[in-house]
PDB file of C-alpha atoms in Angstrom:
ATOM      1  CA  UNK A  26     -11.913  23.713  10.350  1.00 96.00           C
ATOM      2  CA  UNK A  27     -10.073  20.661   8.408  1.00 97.00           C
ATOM      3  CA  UNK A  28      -7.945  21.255   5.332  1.00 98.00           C
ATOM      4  CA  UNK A  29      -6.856  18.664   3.379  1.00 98.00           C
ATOM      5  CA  UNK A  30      -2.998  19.302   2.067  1.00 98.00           C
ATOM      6  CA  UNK A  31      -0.976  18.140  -0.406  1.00 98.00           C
ATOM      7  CA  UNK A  32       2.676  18.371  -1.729  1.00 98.00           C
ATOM      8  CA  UNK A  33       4.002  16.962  -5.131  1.00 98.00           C
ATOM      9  CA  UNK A  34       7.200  17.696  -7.288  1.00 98.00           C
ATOM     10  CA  UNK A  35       5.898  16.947 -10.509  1.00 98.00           C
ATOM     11  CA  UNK A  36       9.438  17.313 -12.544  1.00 98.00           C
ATOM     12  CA  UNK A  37       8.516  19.729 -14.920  1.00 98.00           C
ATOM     13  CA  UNK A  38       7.905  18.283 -18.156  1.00 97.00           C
ATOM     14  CA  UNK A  39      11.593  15.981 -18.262  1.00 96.00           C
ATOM     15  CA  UNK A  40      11.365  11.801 -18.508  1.00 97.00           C
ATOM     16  CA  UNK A  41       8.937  10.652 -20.019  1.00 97.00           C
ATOM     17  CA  UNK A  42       6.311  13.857 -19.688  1.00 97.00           C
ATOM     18  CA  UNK A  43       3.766  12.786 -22.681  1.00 97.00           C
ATOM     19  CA  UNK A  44       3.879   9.417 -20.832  1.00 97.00           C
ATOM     20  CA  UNK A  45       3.072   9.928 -17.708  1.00 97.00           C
ATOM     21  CA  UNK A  46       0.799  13.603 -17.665  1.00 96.00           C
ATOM     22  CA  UNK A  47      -2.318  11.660 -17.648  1.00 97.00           C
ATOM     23  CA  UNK A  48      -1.024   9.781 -14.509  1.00 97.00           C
ATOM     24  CA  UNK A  49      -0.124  12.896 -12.832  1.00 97.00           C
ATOM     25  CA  UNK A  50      -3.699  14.385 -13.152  1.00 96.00           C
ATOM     26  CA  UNK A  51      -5.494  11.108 -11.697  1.00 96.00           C
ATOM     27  CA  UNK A  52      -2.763  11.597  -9.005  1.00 96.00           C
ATOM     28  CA  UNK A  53      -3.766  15.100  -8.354  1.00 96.00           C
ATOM     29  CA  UNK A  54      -7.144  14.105  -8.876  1.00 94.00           C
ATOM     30  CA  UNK A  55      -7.172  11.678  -6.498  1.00 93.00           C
ATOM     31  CA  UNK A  56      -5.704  13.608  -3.558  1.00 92.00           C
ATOM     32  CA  UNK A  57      -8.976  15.084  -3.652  1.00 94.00           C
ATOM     33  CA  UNK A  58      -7.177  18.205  -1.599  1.00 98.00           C
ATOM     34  CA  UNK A  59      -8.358  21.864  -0.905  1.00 98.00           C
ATOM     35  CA  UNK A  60      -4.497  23.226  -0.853  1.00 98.00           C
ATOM     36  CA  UNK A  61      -1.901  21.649  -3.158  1.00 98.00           C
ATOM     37  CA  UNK A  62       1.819  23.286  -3.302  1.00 98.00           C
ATOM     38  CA  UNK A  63       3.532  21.603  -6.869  1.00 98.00           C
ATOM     39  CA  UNK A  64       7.104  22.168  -7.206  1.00 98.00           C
ATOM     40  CA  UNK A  65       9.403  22.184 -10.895  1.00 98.00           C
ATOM     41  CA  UNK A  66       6.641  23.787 -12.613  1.00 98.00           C
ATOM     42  CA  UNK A  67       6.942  24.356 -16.512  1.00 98.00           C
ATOM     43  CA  UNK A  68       4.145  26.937 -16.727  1.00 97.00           C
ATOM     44  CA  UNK A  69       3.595  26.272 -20.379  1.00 97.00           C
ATOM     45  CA  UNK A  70       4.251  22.231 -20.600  1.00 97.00           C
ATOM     46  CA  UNK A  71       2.725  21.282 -17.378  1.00 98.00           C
ATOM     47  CA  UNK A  72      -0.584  23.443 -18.622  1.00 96.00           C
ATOM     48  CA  UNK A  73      -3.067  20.292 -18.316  1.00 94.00           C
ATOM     49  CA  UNK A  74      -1.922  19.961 -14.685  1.00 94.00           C
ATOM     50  CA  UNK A  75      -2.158  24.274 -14.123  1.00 96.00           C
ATOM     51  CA  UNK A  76      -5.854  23.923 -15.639  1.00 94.00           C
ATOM     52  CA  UNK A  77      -8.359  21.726 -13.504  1.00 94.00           C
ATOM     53  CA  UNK A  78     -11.442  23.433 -13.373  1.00 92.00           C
ATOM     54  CA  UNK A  79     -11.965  22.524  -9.384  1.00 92.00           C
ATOM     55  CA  UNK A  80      -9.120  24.704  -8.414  1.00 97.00           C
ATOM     56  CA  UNK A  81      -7.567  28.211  -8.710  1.00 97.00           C
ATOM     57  CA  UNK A  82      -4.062  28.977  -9.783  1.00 98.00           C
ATOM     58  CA  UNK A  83      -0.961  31.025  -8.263  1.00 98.00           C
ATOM     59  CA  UNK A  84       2.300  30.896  -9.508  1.00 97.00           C
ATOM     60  CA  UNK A  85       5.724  31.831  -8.221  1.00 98.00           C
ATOM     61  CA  UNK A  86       8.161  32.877 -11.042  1.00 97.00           C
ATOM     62  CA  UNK A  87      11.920  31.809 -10.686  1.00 98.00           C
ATOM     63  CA  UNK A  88      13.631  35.480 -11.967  1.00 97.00           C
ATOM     64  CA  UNK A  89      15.043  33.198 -14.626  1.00 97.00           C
ATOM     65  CA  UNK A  90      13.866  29.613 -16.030  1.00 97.00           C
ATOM     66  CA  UNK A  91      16.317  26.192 -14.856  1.00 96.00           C
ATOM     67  CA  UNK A  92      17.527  25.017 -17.847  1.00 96.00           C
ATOM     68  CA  UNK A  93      19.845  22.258 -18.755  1.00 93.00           C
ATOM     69  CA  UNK A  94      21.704  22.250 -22.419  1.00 92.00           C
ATOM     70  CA  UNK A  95      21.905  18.356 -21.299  1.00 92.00           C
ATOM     71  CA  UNK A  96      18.068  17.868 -21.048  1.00 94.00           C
ATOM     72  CA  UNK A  97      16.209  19.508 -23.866  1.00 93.00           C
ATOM     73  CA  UNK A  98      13.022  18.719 -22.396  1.00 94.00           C
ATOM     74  CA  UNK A  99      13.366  20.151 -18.760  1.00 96.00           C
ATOM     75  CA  UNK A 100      12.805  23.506 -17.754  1.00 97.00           C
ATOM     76  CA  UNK A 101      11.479  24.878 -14.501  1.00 98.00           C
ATOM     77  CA  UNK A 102       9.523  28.588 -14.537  1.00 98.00           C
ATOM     78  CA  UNK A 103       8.622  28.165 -10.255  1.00 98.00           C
ATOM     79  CA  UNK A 104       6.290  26.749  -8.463  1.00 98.00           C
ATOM     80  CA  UNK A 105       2.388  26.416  -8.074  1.00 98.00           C
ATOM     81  CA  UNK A 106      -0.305  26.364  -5.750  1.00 98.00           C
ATOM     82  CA  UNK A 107      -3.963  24.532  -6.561  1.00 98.00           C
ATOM     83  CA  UNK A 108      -6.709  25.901  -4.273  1.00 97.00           C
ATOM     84  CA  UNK A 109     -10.192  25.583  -3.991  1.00 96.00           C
ATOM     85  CA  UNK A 110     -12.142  27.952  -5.183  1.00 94.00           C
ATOM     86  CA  UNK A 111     -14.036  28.554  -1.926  1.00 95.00           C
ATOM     87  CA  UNK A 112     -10.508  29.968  -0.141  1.00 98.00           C
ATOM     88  CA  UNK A 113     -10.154  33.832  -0.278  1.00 98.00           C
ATOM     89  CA  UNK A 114      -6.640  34.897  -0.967  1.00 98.00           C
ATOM     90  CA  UNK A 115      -5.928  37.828   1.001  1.00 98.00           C
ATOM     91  CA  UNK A 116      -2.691  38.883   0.983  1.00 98.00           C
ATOM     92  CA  UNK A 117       0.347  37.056  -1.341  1.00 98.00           C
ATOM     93  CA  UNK A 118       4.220  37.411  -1.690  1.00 98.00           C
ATOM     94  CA  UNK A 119       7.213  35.831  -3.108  1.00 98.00           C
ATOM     95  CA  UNK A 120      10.715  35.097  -1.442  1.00 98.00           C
ATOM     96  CA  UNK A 121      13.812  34.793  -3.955  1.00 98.00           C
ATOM     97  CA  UNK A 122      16.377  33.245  -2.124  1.00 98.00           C
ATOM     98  CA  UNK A 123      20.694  34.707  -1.605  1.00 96.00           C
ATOM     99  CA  UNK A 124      21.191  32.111  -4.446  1.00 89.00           C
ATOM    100  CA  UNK A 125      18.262  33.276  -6.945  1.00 93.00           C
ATOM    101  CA  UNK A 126      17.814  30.035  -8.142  1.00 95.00           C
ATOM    102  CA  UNK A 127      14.765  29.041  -5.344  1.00 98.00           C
ATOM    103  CA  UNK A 128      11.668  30.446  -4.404  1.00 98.00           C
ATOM    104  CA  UNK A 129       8.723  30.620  -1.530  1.00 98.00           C
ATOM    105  CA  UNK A 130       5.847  31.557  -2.001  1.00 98.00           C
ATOM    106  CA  UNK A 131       3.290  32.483   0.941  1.00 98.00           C
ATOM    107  CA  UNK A 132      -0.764  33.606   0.631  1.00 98.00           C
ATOM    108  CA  UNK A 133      -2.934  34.240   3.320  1.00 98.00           C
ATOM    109  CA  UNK A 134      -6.023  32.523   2.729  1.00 98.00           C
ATOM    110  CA  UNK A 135      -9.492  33.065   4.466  1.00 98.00           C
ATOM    111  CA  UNK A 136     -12.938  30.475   5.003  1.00 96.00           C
ATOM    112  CA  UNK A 137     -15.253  30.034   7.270  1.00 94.00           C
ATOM    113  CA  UNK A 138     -13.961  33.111   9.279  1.00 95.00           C
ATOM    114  CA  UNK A 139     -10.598  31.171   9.552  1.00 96.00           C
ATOM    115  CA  UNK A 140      -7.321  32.988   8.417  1.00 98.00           C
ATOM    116  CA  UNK A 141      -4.023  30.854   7.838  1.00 98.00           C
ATOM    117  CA  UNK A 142      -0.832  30.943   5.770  1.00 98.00           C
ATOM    118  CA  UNK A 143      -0.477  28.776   3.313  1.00 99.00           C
ATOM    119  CA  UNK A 144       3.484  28.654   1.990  1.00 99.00           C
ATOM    120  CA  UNK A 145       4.898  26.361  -1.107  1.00 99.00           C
ATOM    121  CA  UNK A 146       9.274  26.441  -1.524  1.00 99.00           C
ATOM    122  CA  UNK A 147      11.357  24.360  -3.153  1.00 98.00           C
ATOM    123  CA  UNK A 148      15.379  24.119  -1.548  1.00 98.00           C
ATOM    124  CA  UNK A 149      18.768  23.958  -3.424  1.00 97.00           C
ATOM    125  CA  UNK A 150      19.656  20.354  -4.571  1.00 94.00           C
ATOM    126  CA  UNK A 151      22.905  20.288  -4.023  1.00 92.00           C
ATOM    127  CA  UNK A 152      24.502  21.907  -0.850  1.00 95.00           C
ATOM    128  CA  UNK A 153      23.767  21.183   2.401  1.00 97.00           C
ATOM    129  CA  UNK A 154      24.913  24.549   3.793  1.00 97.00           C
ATOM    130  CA  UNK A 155      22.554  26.285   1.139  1.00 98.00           C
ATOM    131  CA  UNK A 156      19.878  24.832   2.340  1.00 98.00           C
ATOM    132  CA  UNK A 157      20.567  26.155   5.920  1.00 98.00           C
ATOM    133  CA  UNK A 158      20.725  29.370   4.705  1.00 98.00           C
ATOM    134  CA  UNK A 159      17.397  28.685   2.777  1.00 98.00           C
ATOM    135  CA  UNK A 160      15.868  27.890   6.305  1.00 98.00           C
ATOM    136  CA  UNK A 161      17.369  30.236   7.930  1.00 98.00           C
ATOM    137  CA  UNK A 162      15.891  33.466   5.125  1.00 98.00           C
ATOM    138  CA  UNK A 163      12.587  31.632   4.812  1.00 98.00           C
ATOM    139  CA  UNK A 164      12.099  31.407   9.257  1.00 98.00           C
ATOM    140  CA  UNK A 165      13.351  35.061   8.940  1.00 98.00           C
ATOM    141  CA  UNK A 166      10.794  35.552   6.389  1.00 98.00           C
ATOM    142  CA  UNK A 167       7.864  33.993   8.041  1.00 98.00           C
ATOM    143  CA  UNK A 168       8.146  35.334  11.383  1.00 98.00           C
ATOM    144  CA  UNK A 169       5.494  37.987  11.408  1.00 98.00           C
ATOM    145  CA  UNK A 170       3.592  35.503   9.871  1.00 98.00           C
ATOM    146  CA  UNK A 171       3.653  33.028  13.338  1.00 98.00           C
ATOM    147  CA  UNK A 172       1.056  34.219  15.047  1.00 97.00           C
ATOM    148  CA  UNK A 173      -1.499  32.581  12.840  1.00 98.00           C
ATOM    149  CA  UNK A 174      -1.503  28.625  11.562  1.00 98.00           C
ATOM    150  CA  UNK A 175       1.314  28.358   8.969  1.00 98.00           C
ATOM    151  CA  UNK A 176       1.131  25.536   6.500  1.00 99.00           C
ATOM    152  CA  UNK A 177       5.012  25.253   4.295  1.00 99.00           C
ATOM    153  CA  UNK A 178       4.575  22.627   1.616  1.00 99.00           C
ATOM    154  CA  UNK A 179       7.592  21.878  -0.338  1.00 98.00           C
ATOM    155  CA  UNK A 180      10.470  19.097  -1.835  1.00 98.00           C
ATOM    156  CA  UNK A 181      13.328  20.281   0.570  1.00 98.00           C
ATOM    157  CA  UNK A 182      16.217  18.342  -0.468  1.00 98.00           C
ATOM    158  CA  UNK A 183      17.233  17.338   2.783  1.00 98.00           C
ATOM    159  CA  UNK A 184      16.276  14.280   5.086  1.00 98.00           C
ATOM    160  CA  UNK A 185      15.740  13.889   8.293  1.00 98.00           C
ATOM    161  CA  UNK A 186      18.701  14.106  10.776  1.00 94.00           C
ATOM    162  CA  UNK A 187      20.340  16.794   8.703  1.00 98.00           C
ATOM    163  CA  UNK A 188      21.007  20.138   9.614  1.00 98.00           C
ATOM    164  CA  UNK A 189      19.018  21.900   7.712  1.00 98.00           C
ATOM    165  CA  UNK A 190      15.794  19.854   8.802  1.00 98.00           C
ATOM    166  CA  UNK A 191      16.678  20.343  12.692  1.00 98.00           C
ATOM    167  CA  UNK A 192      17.030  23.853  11.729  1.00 98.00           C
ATOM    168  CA  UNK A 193      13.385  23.629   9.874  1.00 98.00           C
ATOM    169  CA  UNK A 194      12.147  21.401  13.417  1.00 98.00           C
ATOM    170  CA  UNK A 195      12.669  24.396  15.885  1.00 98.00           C
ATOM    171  CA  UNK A 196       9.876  26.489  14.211  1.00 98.00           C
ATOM    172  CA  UNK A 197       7.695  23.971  12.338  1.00 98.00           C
ATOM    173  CA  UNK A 198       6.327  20.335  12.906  1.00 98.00           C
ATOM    174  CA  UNK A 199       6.477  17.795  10.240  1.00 98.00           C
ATOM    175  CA  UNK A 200       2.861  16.788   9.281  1.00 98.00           C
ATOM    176  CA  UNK A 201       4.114  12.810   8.250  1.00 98.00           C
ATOM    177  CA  UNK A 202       5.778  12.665  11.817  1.00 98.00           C
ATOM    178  CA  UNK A 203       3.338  14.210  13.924  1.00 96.00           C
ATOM    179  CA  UNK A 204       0.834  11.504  12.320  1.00 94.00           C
ATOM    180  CA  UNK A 205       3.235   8.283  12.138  1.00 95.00           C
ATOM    181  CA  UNK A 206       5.899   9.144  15.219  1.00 97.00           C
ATOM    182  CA  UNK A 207       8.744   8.709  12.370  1.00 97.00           C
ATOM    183  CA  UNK A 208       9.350  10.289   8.754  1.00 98.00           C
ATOM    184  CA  UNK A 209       8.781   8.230   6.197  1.00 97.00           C
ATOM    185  CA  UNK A 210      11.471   6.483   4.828  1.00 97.00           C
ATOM    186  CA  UNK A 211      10.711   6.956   1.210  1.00 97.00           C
ATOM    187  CA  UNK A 212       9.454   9.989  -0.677  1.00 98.00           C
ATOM    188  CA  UNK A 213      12.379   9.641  -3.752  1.00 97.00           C
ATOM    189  CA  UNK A 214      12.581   8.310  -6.192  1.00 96.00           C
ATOM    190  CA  UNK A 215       9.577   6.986  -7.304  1.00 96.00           C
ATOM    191  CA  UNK A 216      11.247   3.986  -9.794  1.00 95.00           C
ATOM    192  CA  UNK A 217       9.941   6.348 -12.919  1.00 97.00           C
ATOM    193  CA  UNK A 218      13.217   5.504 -15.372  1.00 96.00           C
ATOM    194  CA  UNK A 219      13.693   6.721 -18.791  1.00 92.00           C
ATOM    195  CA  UNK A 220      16.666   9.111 -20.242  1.00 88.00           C
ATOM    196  CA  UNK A 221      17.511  11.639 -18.000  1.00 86.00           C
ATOM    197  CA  UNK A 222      16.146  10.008 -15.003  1.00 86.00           C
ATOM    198  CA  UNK A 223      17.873  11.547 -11.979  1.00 80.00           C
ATOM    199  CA  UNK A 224      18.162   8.301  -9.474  1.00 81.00           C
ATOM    200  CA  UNK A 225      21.149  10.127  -7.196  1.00 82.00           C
ATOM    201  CA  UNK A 226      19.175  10.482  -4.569  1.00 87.00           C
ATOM    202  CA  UNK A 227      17.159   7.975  -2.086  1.00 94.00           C
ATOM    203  CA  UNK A 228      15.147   8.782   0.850  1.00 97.00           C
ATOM    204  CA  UNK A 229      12.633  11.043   2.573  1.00 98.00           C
ATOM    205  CA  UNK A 230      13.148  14.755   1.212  1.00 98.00           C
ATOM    206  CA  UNK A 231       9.358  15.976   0.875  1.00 98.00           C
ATOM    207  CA  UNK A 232       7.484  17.658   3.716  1.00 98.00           C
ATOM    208  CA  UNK A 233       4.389  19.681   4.778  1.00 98.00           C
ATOM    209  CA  UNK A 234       5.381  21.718   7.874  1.00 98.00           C
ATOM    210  CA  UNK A 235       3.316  23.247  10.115  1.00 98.00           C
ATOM    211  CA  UNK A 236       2.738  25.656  13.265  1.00 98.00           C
ATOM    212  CA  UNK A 237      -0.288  26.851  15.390  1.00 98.00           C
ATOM    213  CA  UNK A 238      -2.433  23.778  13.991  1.00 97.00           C
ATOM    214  CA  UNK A 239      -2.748  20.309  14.340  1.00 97.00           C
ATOM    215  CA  UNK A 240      -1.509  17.485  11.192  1.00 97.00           C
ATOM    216  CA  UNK A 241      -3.270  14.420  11.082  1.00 96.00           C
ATOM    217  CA  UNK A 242      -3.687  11.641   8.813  1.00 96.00           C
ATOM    218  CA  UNK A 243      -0.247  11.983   6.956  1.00 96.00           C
ATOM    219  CA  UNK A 244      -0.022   9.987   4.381  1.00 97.00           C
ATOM    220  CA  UNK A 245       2.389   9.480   1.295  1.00 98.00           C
ATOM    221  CA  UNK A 246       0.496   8.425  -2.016  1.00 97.00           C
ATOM    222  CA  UNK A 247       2.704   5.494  -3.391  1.00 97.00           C
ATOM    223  CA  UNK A 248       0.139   4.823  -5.917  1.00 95.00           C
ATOM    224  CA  UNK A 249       1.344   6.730  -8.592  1.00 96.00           C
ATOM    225  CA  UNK A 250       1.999   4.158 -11.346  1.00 95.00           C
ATOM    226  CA  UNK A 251       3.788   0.977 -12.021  1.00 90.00           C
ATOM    227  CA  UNK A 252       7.022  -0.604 -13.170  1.00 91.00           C
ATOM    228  CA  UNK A 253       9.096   1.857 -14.308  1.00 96.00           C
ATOM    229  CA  UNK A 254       6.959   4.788 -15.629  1.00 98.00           C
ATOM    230  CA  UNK A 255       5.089   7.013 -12.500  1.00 97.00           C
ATOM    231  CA  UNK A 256       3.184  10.456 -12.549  1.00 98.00           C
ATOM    232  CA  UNK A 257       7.156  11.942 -11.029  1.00 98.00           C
ATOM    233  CA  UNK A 258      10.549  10.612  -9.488  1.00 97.00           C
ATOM    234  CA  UNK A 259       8.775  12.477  -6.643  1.00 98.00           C
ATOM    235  CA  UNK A 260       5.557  10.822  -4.337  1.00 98.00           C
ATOM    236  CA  UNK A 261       3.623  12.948  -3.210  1.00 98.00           C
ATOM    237  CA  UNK A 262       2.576  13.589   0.144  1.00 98.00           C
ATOM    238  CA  UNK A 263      -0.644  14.461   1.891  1.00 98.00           C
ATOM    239  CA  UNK A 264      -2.322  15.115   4.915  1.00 98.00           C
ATOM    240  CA  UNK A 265      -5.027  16.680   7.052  1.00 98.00           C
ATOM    241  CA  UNK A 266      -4.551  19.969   8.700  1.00 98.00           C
ATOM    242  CA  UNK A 267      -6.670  21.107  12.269  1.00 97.00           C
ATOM    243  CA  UNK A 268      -7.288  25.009  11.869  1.00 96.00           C
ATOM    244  CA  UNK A 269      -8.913  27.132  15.196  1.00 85.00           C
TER     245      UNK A 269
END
């Protein structure tokens, strides 16, 4: 059985949301994906994106919104999962992090006779030893879970050669490198600028992970606009996922 997977930070509703919403549905649109993990969710302003008719909603709650007195506009409630609405959701659970500022979120889905776990996280921002510990909880949590094909989708705030992603390597394989032999070398930012436009950061930080199935066809979707406005400082990333 072939899934097609996605992964997109869609940065909540901050820089330049009225702007750009319309580009972030014909991006999610055009991914034309059975599983999509979204990460910085704003449950209430992100609603057109949380409402496509083609696909069924989870959500995993943050135990408190991200806020920023700096940024009226930005607030994060969790994270989000699309799916097809031929996928039977079977069992579901949520992972708060030590820090209880990040979530995972894991559902075991079912077609075609076919049962795999389908997982959607998003990693601390700003410590690299956090994010080890992040790993470390969310192998720890998944672990009963690797006897079947495991599918993590997520923005992980690290790139490659880190700890944290060798940590992440010894129990997953990177969908993008499996199909190109190298991460990418881009997946932030995008070149979406406006106030509040968070350019810090520069490199390859989004992944789809998996185990006990075979990535192909990795892709990331650079598409996403023009200039300075995009659907997210984030490109998403997609590929095809083997299931026996």
């Amino acid at each position: 059985m072939e899934v097609k997977v996605a992964s997109f930070n869609i940065l909540n509703t901050s820089c330049r949301y009225e702007e750009r919403k319309h580009m972030l549905l014909e991006a999610i649109n055009s991914f034309n994906a059975d599983l999509i993990g979204l990460q910085e969710v704003n449950f209430s302003g992100n609603s057109e994106v949380l409402s496509l008719e083609s696909y069924e909603l989870k959500i995993s709650f943050l135990p408190d919104p991200k806020l920023k007195d700096t940024e009226p506009s930005f607030r994060i409630d969790g994270n989000a999962v699309l799916l097809e609405k031929n996928f039977r959701v079977i069992e579901e659970d949520t992972l708060v992090y030590n820090s209880k500022l990040r979530i995972a979120h894991k559902l075991l889905l079912e077609k075609q006779g076919n049962q795999f776990w389908f997982v959607n996280t998003h990693l601390d921002n700003l410590n690299e030893s956090t994010r080890v510990e992040q790993v470390q909880q969310l192998v720890e949590w998944l672990r009963p879970c690797m006897e079947k094909c495991v599918i993590v989708t997520g923005d992980f705030n690290f790139t490659p050669g880190s700890p944290a992603y060798s940590l992440m390597s010894e129990y997953f394989n990177s969908a993008l490198k499996e199909s190109w032999g190298v991460e990418p070398a881009l997946t932030c930012p995008s070149g979406l600028f406006g106030t509040y436009a968070d350019l810090d950061k520069h490199g390859c930080f989004d992944y789809i992970w998996v185990k006990n199935c075979k990535a192909t066809n990795g892709e990331v979707l650079y598409n996403i606009g023009s200039g300075d406005l995009c659907a997210s400082d984030h490109f998403p990333i997609f590929t095809k996922v083997l299931i026996s």
